[in-house]
Amino acid sequence: MQHIPPLWHDPETHLARRQPDHPILYFSPRVLHQTAARFQTGFPGLVTYAVKANPHPAVLSNLVAAGVGTFDVASPGEMAAVHAASPAAVMHYNNPVRSLAEVQAGIAYKVASWSVDELSELEKLAEVPRDCEIAVRFALPVSGAAYDFGSKFGAAPEQAVELLKRVAAEGWTPSLCFHPGTQCEDPSAWGKYIIEAGRICEAAGVKIARLNVGGGFAANRDGVAPDLEQAFCAISEAVKAGFGTDLPELICEPGRAMVSEAFTLAARIKGIRKGGEMLFLNDGIYGGLVDIRDMGLPGRVYVVAGDGSHRTGDARPRVVFGPTCDSLDRLPDGLPLALDAQAGDYVLFPGLGAYSSAMSTQFNGYGLSDVVTVIELTAETSR
Ligand SMILES: *Cc1c(COP(=O)(O)O)cnc(C)c1O
């Protein structure tokens, strides 16, 4: 008979009953469904999911169940994961640098949309069927994101004009795409890109079918839920300003903002030293906390005792080390944790669904791999 794993009420209940000695990601499918509905209701176009943020089969299959039918993939491995979740899923292959073998894999998986940012890459796509879309990816020196993606991929606007002409002349469906950078808290970043997209189309004399505004939507980092609707609104306004009455269809591909709130990470306190100044956890930057190294300390963190109750002592900033024997394995200084925290307690990090398990290594025999399904997450309760 099919094995259906148990559904726990919340992380605290699971921690109290099981006392796990390895880090765990708690997953609430209900929260994922709510976020997907928020994007699908608010975004004025097609909502796709950027698989790299979290390719867990449960994430992909729940997004399919929530009505997300199109996925942004970057590799044959991600294509296989999406195909396994739903053979009917539509794939957009938006990694603009591909080996010839990867191009063949994309053709075999019937990728519907491809992105390019250089002529040498467009030439590799010669065998891609002409009923596919090819989106020219362009980049601007735009700020507003936690870190910019434009330094790696994206053609300058003048080159994008030439590429767009070539795509149209060769008979593919021409489109444009960009990515404003991850954790983009300033909606005007999309506006600048969208206005430039209008100019590129005009200069090329090409009418695009679709404009893909990328991911980059902000997740809750500091304890304040980001205003996604404000970004959606800024995008709508900019498209009207940049394209007048002849509007292209829009696509977005959130990764971080789609999946982050659906997961809470729990790591156990292994040891406390120097009167509580230094703390050792069983997860760190080589595991599920790697994004904290890059994005900075989160605004929400809770300490849970072995009986599942929350420690309520005043919080004091601590130096937090991960479990490996590498001295780099520490979080940025000053994570505030309750003063009454003890070895054996758990530290809960809400909002860690994105770039956590996806980037976790097995370095030194540690790492994050266990996912437990819950109804409610700590982020929602005020205990
Ligand atoms: C990573 C990536 C995304 C998702 O970015 P987030 O910041 O996680 O929303 C979307 N599109 C492309 C092409 C990407 O590489």
GROMACS .gro file of C-alpha atoms and ligand atoms in nm:
model
  398
    1MET     CA    1   0.000   0.000   0.000
    2GLN     CA    2   0.107   0.356  -0.069
    3HIS     CA    3   0.288   0.512   0.226
    4ILE     CA    4   0.148   0.850   0.329
    5PRO     CA    5   0.370   1.016   0.592
    6PRO     CA    6   0.194   1.161   0.897
    7LEU     CA    7   0.081   1.522   0.906
    8TRP     CA    8   0.195   1.697   1.224
    9HIS     CA    9   0.012   1.993   1.370
   10ASP     CA   10   0.314   2.217   1.403
   11PRO     CA   11   0.695   2.202   1.441
   12GLU     CA   12   0.674   2.231   1.822
   13THR     CA   13   0.459   1.917   1.853
   14HIS     CA   14   0.694   1.719   1.631
   15LEU     CA   15   1.006   1.841   1.814
   16ALA     CA   16   0.858   1.755   2.155
   17ARG     CA   17   0.750   1.404   2.051
   18ARG     CA   18   1.050   1.307   1.837
   19GLN     CA   19   1.344   1.507   1.979
   20PRO     CA   20   1.522   1.493   1.641
   21ASP     CA   21   1.900   1.530   1.657
   22HIS     CA   22   1.937   1.644   1.295
   23PRO     CA   23   1.807   1.964   1.134
   24ILE     CA   24   1.455   1.954   0.991
   25LEU     CA   25   1.260   2.161   0.743
   26TYR     CA   26   0.892   2.184   0.836
   27PHE     CA   27   0.670   2.222   0.530
   28SER     CA   28   0.315   2.358   0.528
   29PRO     CA   29   0.152   2.281   0.190
   30ARG     CA   30  -0.138   2.502   0.298
   31VAL     CA   31   0.092   2.807   0.318
   32LEU     CA   32   0.239   2.722  -0.025
   33HIS     CA   33  -0.113   2.702  -0.172
   34GLN     CA   34  -0.197   3.042  -0.017
   35THR     CA   35   0.112   3.205  -0.168
   36ALA     CA   36   0.045   3.050  -0.510
   37ALA     CA   37  -0.312   3.184  -0.495
   38ARG     CA   38  -0.182   3.529  -0.401
   39PHE     CA   39   0.045   3.537  -0.709
   40GLN     CA   40  -0.223   3.395  -0.936
   41THR     CA   41  -0.482   3.647  -0.817
   42GLY     CA   42  -0.257   3.950  -0.809
   43PHE     CA   43  -0.003   3.914  -1.088
   44PRO     CA   44  -0.140   4.044  -1.421
   45GLY     CA   45  -0.013   3.751  -1.630
   46LEU     CA   46   0.118   3.394  -1.621
   47VAL     CA   47   0.267   3.278  -1.291
   48THR     CA   48   0.549   3.024  -1.325
   49TYR     CA   49   0.782   2.886  -1.056
   50ALA     CA   50   1.163   2.905  -1.060
   51VAL     CA   51   1.254   2.548  -0.962
   52LYS     CA   52   1.602   2.628  -0.830
   53ALA     CA   53   1.466   2.798  -0.516
   54ASN     CA   54   1.338   2.462  -0.391
   55PRO     CA   55   1.305   2.161  -0.622
   56HIS     CA   56   1.163   1.926  -0.356
   57PRO     CA   57   0.907   1.690  -0.519
   58ALA     CA   58   0.647   1.796  -0.258
   59VAL     CA   59   0.691   2.161  -0.357
   60LEU     CA   60   0.656   2.087  -0.728
   61SER     CA   61   0.355   1.856  -0.689
   62ASN     CA   62   0.176   2.098  -0.453
   63LEU     CA   63   0.232   2.385  -0.696
   64VAL     CA   64   0.086   2.168  -0.974
   65ALA     CA   65  -0.212   2.099  -0.744
   66ALA     CA   66  -0.242   2.474  -0.680
   67GLY     CA   67  -0.274   2.535  -1.055
   68VAL     CA   68   0.083   2.633  -1.143
   69GLY     CA   69   0.144   2.459  -1.476
   70THR     CA   70   0.464   2.625  -1.600
   71PHE     CA   71   0.812   2.600  -1.451
   72ASP     CA   72   1.135   2.790  -1.503
   73VAL     CA   73   1.412   2.530  -1.531
   74ALA     CA   74   1.787   2.576  -1.566
   75SER     CA   75   1.921   2.226  -1.628
   76PRO     CA   76   1.826   1.877  -1.748
   77GLY     CA   77   1.813   1.775  -1.380
   78GLU     CA   78   1.542   2.030  -1.312
   79MET     CA   79   1.357   1.923  -1.627
   80ALA     CA   80   1.351   1.566  -1.497
   81ALA     CA   81   1.220   1.686  -1.158
   82VAL     CA   82   0.940   1.887  -1.319
   83HIS     CA   83   0.851   1.604  -1.556
   84ALA     CA   84   0.829   1.365  -1.261
   85ALA     CA   85   0.593   1.604  -1.077
   86SER     CA   86   0.373   1.653  -1.384
   87PRO     CA   87   0.431   1.513  -1.734
   88ALA     CA   88   0.198   1.786  -1.864
   89ALA     CA   89   0.397   2.073  -1.712
   90VAL     CA   90   0.522   2.342  -1.949
   91MET     CA   91   0.893   2.425  -1.920
   92HIS     CA   92   1.074   2.753  -1.977
   93TYR     CA   93   1.449   2.700  -2.005
   94ASN     CA   94   1.592   3.029  -1.886
   95ASN     CA   95   1.955   2.950  -1.821
   96PRO     CA   96   2.106   3.137  -2.119
   97VAL     CA   97   2.434   2.942  -2.135
   98ARG     CA   98   2.389   2.582  -2.251
   99SER     CA   99   2.605   2.298  -2.374
  100LEU     CA  100   2.491   2.128  -2.695
  101ALA     CA  101   2.391   1.823  -2.489
  102GLU     CA  102   2.175   2.045  -2.267
  103VAL     CA  103   2.009   2.194  -2.575
  104GLN     CA  104   1.927   1.840  -2.695
  105ALA     CA  105   1.782   1.758  -2.352
  106GLY     CA  106   1.563   2.069  -2.369
  107ILE     CA  107   1.436   1.968  -2.713
  108ALA     CA  108   1.364   1.615  -2.587
  109TYR     CA  109   1.169   1.756  -2.289
  110LYS     CA  110   0.973   1.977  -2.531
  111VAL     CA  111   1.081   2.304  -2.368
  112ALA     CA  112   0.833   2.569  -2.487
  113SER     CA  113   1.039   2.881  -2.421
  114TRP     CA  114   1.414   2.945  -2.429
  115SER     CA  115   1.611   3.252  -2.331
  116VAL     CA  116   1.928   3.384  -2.498
  117ASP     CA  117   2.162   3.672  -2.428
  118GLU     CA  118   2.431   3.626  -2.695
  119LEU     CA  119   2.452   3.539  -3.061
  120SER     CA  120   2.679   3.241  -2.985
  121GLU     CA  121   2.402   3.095  -2.769
  122LEU     CA  122   2.129   3.163  -3.027
  123GLU     CA  123   2.339   2.974  -3.283
  124LYS     CA  124   2.334   2.668  -3.057
  125LEU     CA  125   1.952   2.669  -3.074
  126ALA     CA  126   1.936   2.607  -3.451
  127GLU     CA  127   1.750   2.277  -3.405
  128VAL     CA  128   1.489   2.419  -3.165
  129PRO     CA  129   1.146   2.388  -3.334
  130ARG     CA  130   1.020   2.713  -3.481
  131ASP     CA  131   0.691   2.696  -3.288
  132CYS     CA  132   0.890   2.766  -2.969
  133GLU     CA  133   0.938   3.103  -2.806
  134ILE     CA  134   1.283   3.254  -2.772
  135ALA     CA  135   1.311   3.534  -2.518
  136VAL     CA  136   1.605   3.770  -2.539
  137ARG     CA  137   1.741   3.837  -2.193
  138PHE     CA  138   1.870   4.186  -2.133
  139ALA     CA  139   2.031   4.349  -1.831
  140LEU     CA  140   2.056   4.699  -1.691
  141PRO     CA  141   2.276   4.837  -1.414
  142VAL     CA  142   1.973   4.864  -1.183
  143SER     CA  143   1.972   4.862  -0.804
  144GLY     CA  144   1.696   4.759  -0.565
  145ALA     CA  145   1.777   4.391  -0.513
  146ALA     CA  146   1.979   4.217  -0.242
  147TYR     CA  147   2.211   4.104  -0.512
  148ASP     CA  148   2.210   4.177  -0.878
  149PHE     CA  149   2.181   3.906  -1.144
  150GLY     CA  150   2.272   4.140  -1.431
  151SER     CA  151   2.645   4.095  -1.380
  152LYS     CA  152   2.630   3.733  -1.498
  153PHE     CA  153   2.359   3.714  -1.765
  154GLY     CA  154   2.183   3.953  -1.996
  155ALA     CA  155   2.263   4.141  -2.317
  156ALA     CA  156   2.309   4.517  -2.319
  157PRO     CA  157   2.002   4.686  -2.474
  158GLU     CA  158   2.176   4.753  -2.812
  159GLN     CA  159   2.271   4.385  -2.845
  160ALA     CA  160   1.922   4.283  -2.735
  161VAL     CA  161   1.781   4.482  -3.030
  162GLU     CA  162   1.997   4.282  -3.274
  163LEU     CA  163   1.918   3.948  -3.111
  164LEU     CA  164   1.545   4.019  -3.110
  165LYS     CA  165   1.552   4.098  -3.484
  166ARG     CA  166   1.738   3.774  -3.549
  167VAL     CA  167   1.495   3.563  -3.340
  168ALA     CA  168   1.199   3.709  -3.532
  169ALA     CA  169   1.370   3.669  -3.870
  170GLU     CA  170   1.443   3.300  -3.800
  171GLY     CA  171   1.076   3.234  -3.734
  172TRP     CA  172   1.061   3.175  -3.359
  173THR     CA  173   0.811   3.362  -3.140
  174PRO     CA  174   1.008   3.666  -3.018
  175SER     CA  175   0.988   3.772  -2.654
  176LEU     CA  176   1.196   3.956  -2.398
  177CYS     CA  177   1.297   3.863  -2.045
  178PHE     CA  178   1.501   3.997  -1.756
  179HIS     CA  179   1.562   3.931  -1.388
  180PRO     CA  180   1.588   4.234  -1.159
  181GLY     CA  181   1.796   4.043  -0.896
  182THR     CA  182   1.687   3.841  -0.596
  183GLN     CA  183   1.503   3.985  -0.291
  184CYS     CA  184   1.413   4.300  -0.483
  185GLU     CA  185   1.252   4.533  -0.231
  186ASP     CA  186   1.222   4.831  -0.465
  187PRO     CA  187   0.941   4.784  -0.723
  188SER     CA  188   1.087   5.061  -0.939
  189ALA     CA  189   1.359   4.813  -1.050
  190TRP     CA  190   1.093   4.630  -1.259
  191GLY     CA  191   0.968   4.964  -1.392
  192LYS     CA  192   1.309   5.060  -1.532
  193TYR     CA  193   1.346   4.723  -1.704
  194ILE     CA  194   0.995   4.731  -1.850
  195ILE     CA  195   1.037   5.080  -1.995
  196GLU     CA  196   1.368   4.966  -2.152
  197ALA     CA  197   1.191   4.658  -2.293
  198GLY     CA  198   0.949   4.890  -2.473
  199ARG     CA  199   1.241   5.082  -2.623
  200ILE     CA  200   1.417   4.763  -2.735
  201CYS     CA  201   1.103   4.645  -2.920
  202GLU     CA  202   1.063   4.980  -3.086
  203ALA     CA  203   1.426   4.997  -3.195
  204ALA     CA  204   1.409   4.641  -3.333
  205GLY     CA  205   1.073   4.698  -3.502
  206VAL     CA  206   0.959   4.369  -3.350
  207LYS     CA  207   0.632   4.310  -3.169
  208ILE     CA  208   0.700   4.069  -2.883
  209ALA     CA  209   0.450   3.805  -2.775
  210ARG     CA  210   0.545   3.806  -2.409
  211LEU     CA  211   0.750   3.998  -2.157
  212ASN     CA  212   0.896   3.785  -1.877
  213VAL     CA  213   0.960   4.006  -1.574
  214GLY     CA  214   1.161   3.738  -1.391
  215GLY     CA  215   1.159   3.655  -1.023
  216GLY     CA  216   1.312   3.863  -0.749
  217PHE     CA  217   0.993   3.927  -0.553
  218ALA     CA  218   1.087   3.991  -0.191
  219ALA     CA  219   1.028   3.743   0.088
  220ASN     CA  220   0.976   3.826   0.454
  221ARG     CA  221   1.330   3.878   0.587
  222ASP     CA  222   1.293   4.126   0.871
  223GLY     CA  223   0.960   4.016   1.017
  224VAL     CA  224   0.750   4.240   0.795
  225ALA     CA  225   0.550   4.068   0.519
  226PRO     CA  226   0.646   4.227   0.186
  227ASP     CA  227   0.382   4.401  -0.021
  228LEU     CA  228   0.370   4.180  -0.330
  229GLU     CA  229   0.063   4.361  -0.458
  230GLN     CA  230   0.263   4.686  -0.471
  231ALA     CA  231   0.515   4.516  -0.701
  232PHE     CA  232   0.233   4.374  -0.918
  233CYS     CA  233   0.082   4.721  -0.944
  234ALA     CA  234   0.416   4.883  -1.035
  235ILE     CA  235   0.463   4.618  -1.307
  236SER     CA  236   0.116   4.682  -1.456
  237GLU     CA  237   0.168   5.056  -1.461
  238ALA     CA  238   0.513   5.027  -1.619
  239VAL     CA  239   0.385   4.796  -1.894
  240LYS     CA  240   0.118   5.049  -1.986
  241ALA     CA  241   0.377   5.328  -1.985
  242GLY     CA  242   0.631   5.129  -2.188
  243PHE     CA  243   0.402   4.960  -2.441
  244GLY     CA  244   0.097   5.187  -2.473
  245THR     CA  245  -0.208   4.998  -2.597
  246ASP     CA  246  -0.022   4.708  -2.763
  247LEU     CA  247   0.056   4.516  -2.445
  248PRO     CA  248   0.258   4.194  -2.446
  249GLU     CA  249   0.141   3.911  -2.222
  250LEU     CA  250   0.333   3.905  -1.895
  251ILE     CA  251   0.512   3.617  -1.724
  252CYS     CA  252   0.667   3.612  -1.378
  253GLU     CA  253   0.887   3.342  -1.229
  254PRO     CA  254   0.912   3.382  -0.851
  255GLY     CA  255   1.133   3.140  -0.664
  256ARG     CA  256   1.212   3.286  -0.323
  257ALA     CA  257   0.880   3.466  -0.264
  258MET     CA  258   0.675   3.164  -0.374
  259VAL     CA  259   0.830   2.910  -0.143
  260SER     CA  260   1.004   3.085   0.148
  261GLU     CA  261   0.711   3.118   0.391
  262ALA     CA  262   0.600   2.757   0.341
  263PHE     CA  263   0.899   2.625   0.539
  264THR     CA  264   1.046   2.672   0.887
  265LEU     CA  265   1.390   2.532   0.962
  266ALA     CA  266   1.467   2.381   1.303
  267ALA     CA  267   1.829   2.333   1.414
  268ARG     CA  268   1.929   2.196   1.754
  269ILE     CA  269   2.163   2.373   1.993
  270LYS     CA  270   2.457   2.136   2.041
  271GLY     CA  271   2.658   2.341   2.283
  272ILE     CA  272   2.677   2.681   2.452
  273ARG     CA  273   3.008   2.845   2.545
  274LYS     CA  274   3.156   3.160   2.696
  275GLY     CA  275   2.863   3.231   2.922
  276GLY     CA  276   2.622   3.209   2.631
  277GLU     CA  277   2.811   3.432   2.389
  278MET     CA  278   2.885   3.143   2.155
  279LEU     CA  279   2.636   2.884   2.037
  280PHE     CA  280   2.683   2.573   1.821
  281LEU     CA  281   2.393   2.448   1.606
  282ASN     CA  282   2.358   2.122   1.412
  283ASP     CA  283   2.304   2.318   1.090
  284GLY     CA  284   2.499   2.606   0.937
  285ILE     CA  285   2.616   2.774   0.620
  286TYR     CA  286   2.707   2.443   0.454
  287GLY     CA  287   2.355   2.324   0.527
  288GLY     CA  288   2.017   2.493   0.527
  289LEU     CA  289   2.141   2.828   0.663
  290VAL     CA  290   2.356   2.921   0.361
  291ASP     CA  291   2.114   3.192   0.250
  292ILE     CA  292   2.154   3.366   0.588
  293ARG     CA  293   2.525   3.401   0.518
  294ASP     CA  294   2.444   3.576   0.190
  295MET     CA  295   2.129   3.769   0.284
  296GLY     CA  296   2.201   3.864   0.645
  297LEU     CA  297   2.043   3.766   0.976
  298PRO     CA  298   1.667   3.708   0.966
  299GLY     CA  299   1.428   3.920   1.172
  300ARG     CA  300   1.239   3.619   1.309
  301VAL     CA  301   1.394   3.345   1.517
  302TYR     CA  302   1.254   3.140   1.808
  303VAL     CA  303   1.403   2.907   2.067
  304VAL     CA  304   1.195   2.600   2.151
  305ALA     CA  305   1.264   2.382   2.456
  306GLY     CA  306   1.251   2.001   2.449
  307ASP     CA  307   0.888   2.002   2.565
  308GLY     CA  308   0.784   2.218   2.269
  309SER     CA  309   0.737   2.539   2.468
  310HIS     CA  310   0.895   2.862   2.349
  311ARG     CA  311   1.176   3.016   2.555
  312THR     CA  312   1.053   3.359   2.653
  313GLY     CA  313   1.365   3.515   2.808
  314ASP     CA  314   1.497   3.843   2.672
  315ALA     CA  315   1.697   3.796   2.353
  316ARG     CA  316   2.069   3.866   2.340
  317PRO     CA  317   2.286   3.875   2.025
  318ARG     CA  318   2.502   3.559   1.993
  319VAL     CA  319   2.777   3.429   1.773
  320VAL     CA  320   2.633   3.117   1.609
  321PHE     CA  321   2.849   2.841   1.463
  322GLY     CA  322   2.741   2.551   1.245
  323PRO     CA  323   2.835   2.188   1.315
  324THR     CA  324   3.130   2.137   1.079
  325CYS     CA  325   3.497   2.169   1.175
  326ASP     CA  326   3.545   2.464   0.937
  327SER     CA  327   3.585   2.798   1.114
  328LEU     CA  328   3.403   2.972   0.826
  329ASP     CA  329   3.093   2.782   0.935
  330ARG     CA  330   2.934   3.067   1.131
  331LEU     CA  331   2.641   3.300   1.077
  332PRO     CA  332   2.690   3.676   1.049
  333ASP     CA  333   2.744   3.795   1.408
  334GLY     CA  334   2.470   3.889   1.648
  335LEU     CA  335   2.177   3.650   1.611
  336PRO     CA  336   1.943   3.746   1.897
  337LEU     CA  337   1.838   3.437   2.094
  338ALA     CA  338   1.651   3.403   2.424
  339LEU     CA  339   1.880   3.421   2.729
  340ASP     CA  340   1.728   3.106   2.878
  341ALA     CA  341   1.817   2.894   2.569
  342GLN     CA  342   1.988   2.566   2.664
  343ALA     CA  343   2.185   2.294   2.491
  344GLY     CA  344   1.934   2.047   2.346
  345ASP     CA  345   1.684   2.324   2.261
  346TYR     CA  346   1.587   2.398   1.903
  347VAL     CA  347   1.628   2.724   1.712
  348LEU     CA  348   1.345   2.781   1.465
  349PHE     CA  349   1.398   2.995   1.155
  350PRO     CA  350   1.067   3.077   0.980
  351GLY     CA  351   1.065   3.166   0.611
  352LEU     CA  352   1.350   2.936   0.507
  353GLY     CA  353   1.188   2.753   0.215
  354ALA     CA  354   1.404   2.913  -0.053
  355TYR     CA  355   1.771   2.837  -0.118
  356SER     CA  356   1.795   2.617   0.192
  357SER     CA  357   1.763   2.243   0.126
  358ALA     CA  358   1.836   2.318  -0.242
  359MET     CA  359   2.184   2.441  -0.152
  360SER     CA  360   2.261   2.220   0.148
  361THR     CA  361   2.577   2.010   0.122
  362GLN     CA  362   2.675   1.693   0.311
  363PHE     CA  363   3.003   1.853   0.419
  364ASN     CA  364   3.158   1.683   0.724
  365GLY     CA  365   2.866   1.440   0.738
  366TYR     CA  366   2.609   1.709   0.822
  367GLY     CA  367   2.344   1.875   0.607
  368LEU     CA  368   1.973   1.926   0.573
  369SER     CA  369   1.760   1.664   0.407
  370ASP     CA  370   1.462   1.578   0.627
  371VAL     CA  371   1.126   1.743   0.550
  372VAL     CA  372   0.829   1.701   0.786
  373THR     CA  373   0.480   1.809   0.680
  374VAL     CA  374   0.280   2.027   0.920
  375ILE     CA  375  -0.053   2.209   0.923
  376GLU     CA  376   0.077   2.524   1.088
  377LEU     CA  377   0.416   2.690   1.100
  378THR     CA  378   0.576   2.885   1.381
  379ALA     CA  379   0.571   3.201   1.174
  380GLU     CA  380   0.192   3.209   1.205
  381THR     CA  381   0.163   3.150   1.578
  382SER     CA  382   0.248   3.405   1.845
  383ARG     CA  383   0.350   3.173   2.125
  384LIG     C1  384   1.675   3.233  -0.986
  384LIG     C2  385   1.585   3.274  -1.094
  384LIG     C3  386   1.452   3.309  -1.066
  384LIG     C4  387   1.398   3.316  -0.925
  384LIG     O1  388   1.452   3.423  -0.855
  384LIG     P1  389   1.401   3.458  -0.707
  384LIG     O2  390   1.484   3.573  -0.667
  384LIG     O3  391   1.421   3.338  -0.624
  384LIG     O4  392   1.255   3.493  -0.720
  384LIG     C5  393   1.370   3.341  -1.171
  384LIG     N1  394   1.415   3.339  -1.299
  384LIG     C6  395   1.542   3.307  -1.331
  384LIG     C7  396   1.583   3.306  -1.473
  384LIG     C8  397   1.630   3.273  -1.229
  384LIG     O5  398   1.756   3.241  -1.261
   0.00000   0.00000   0.00000
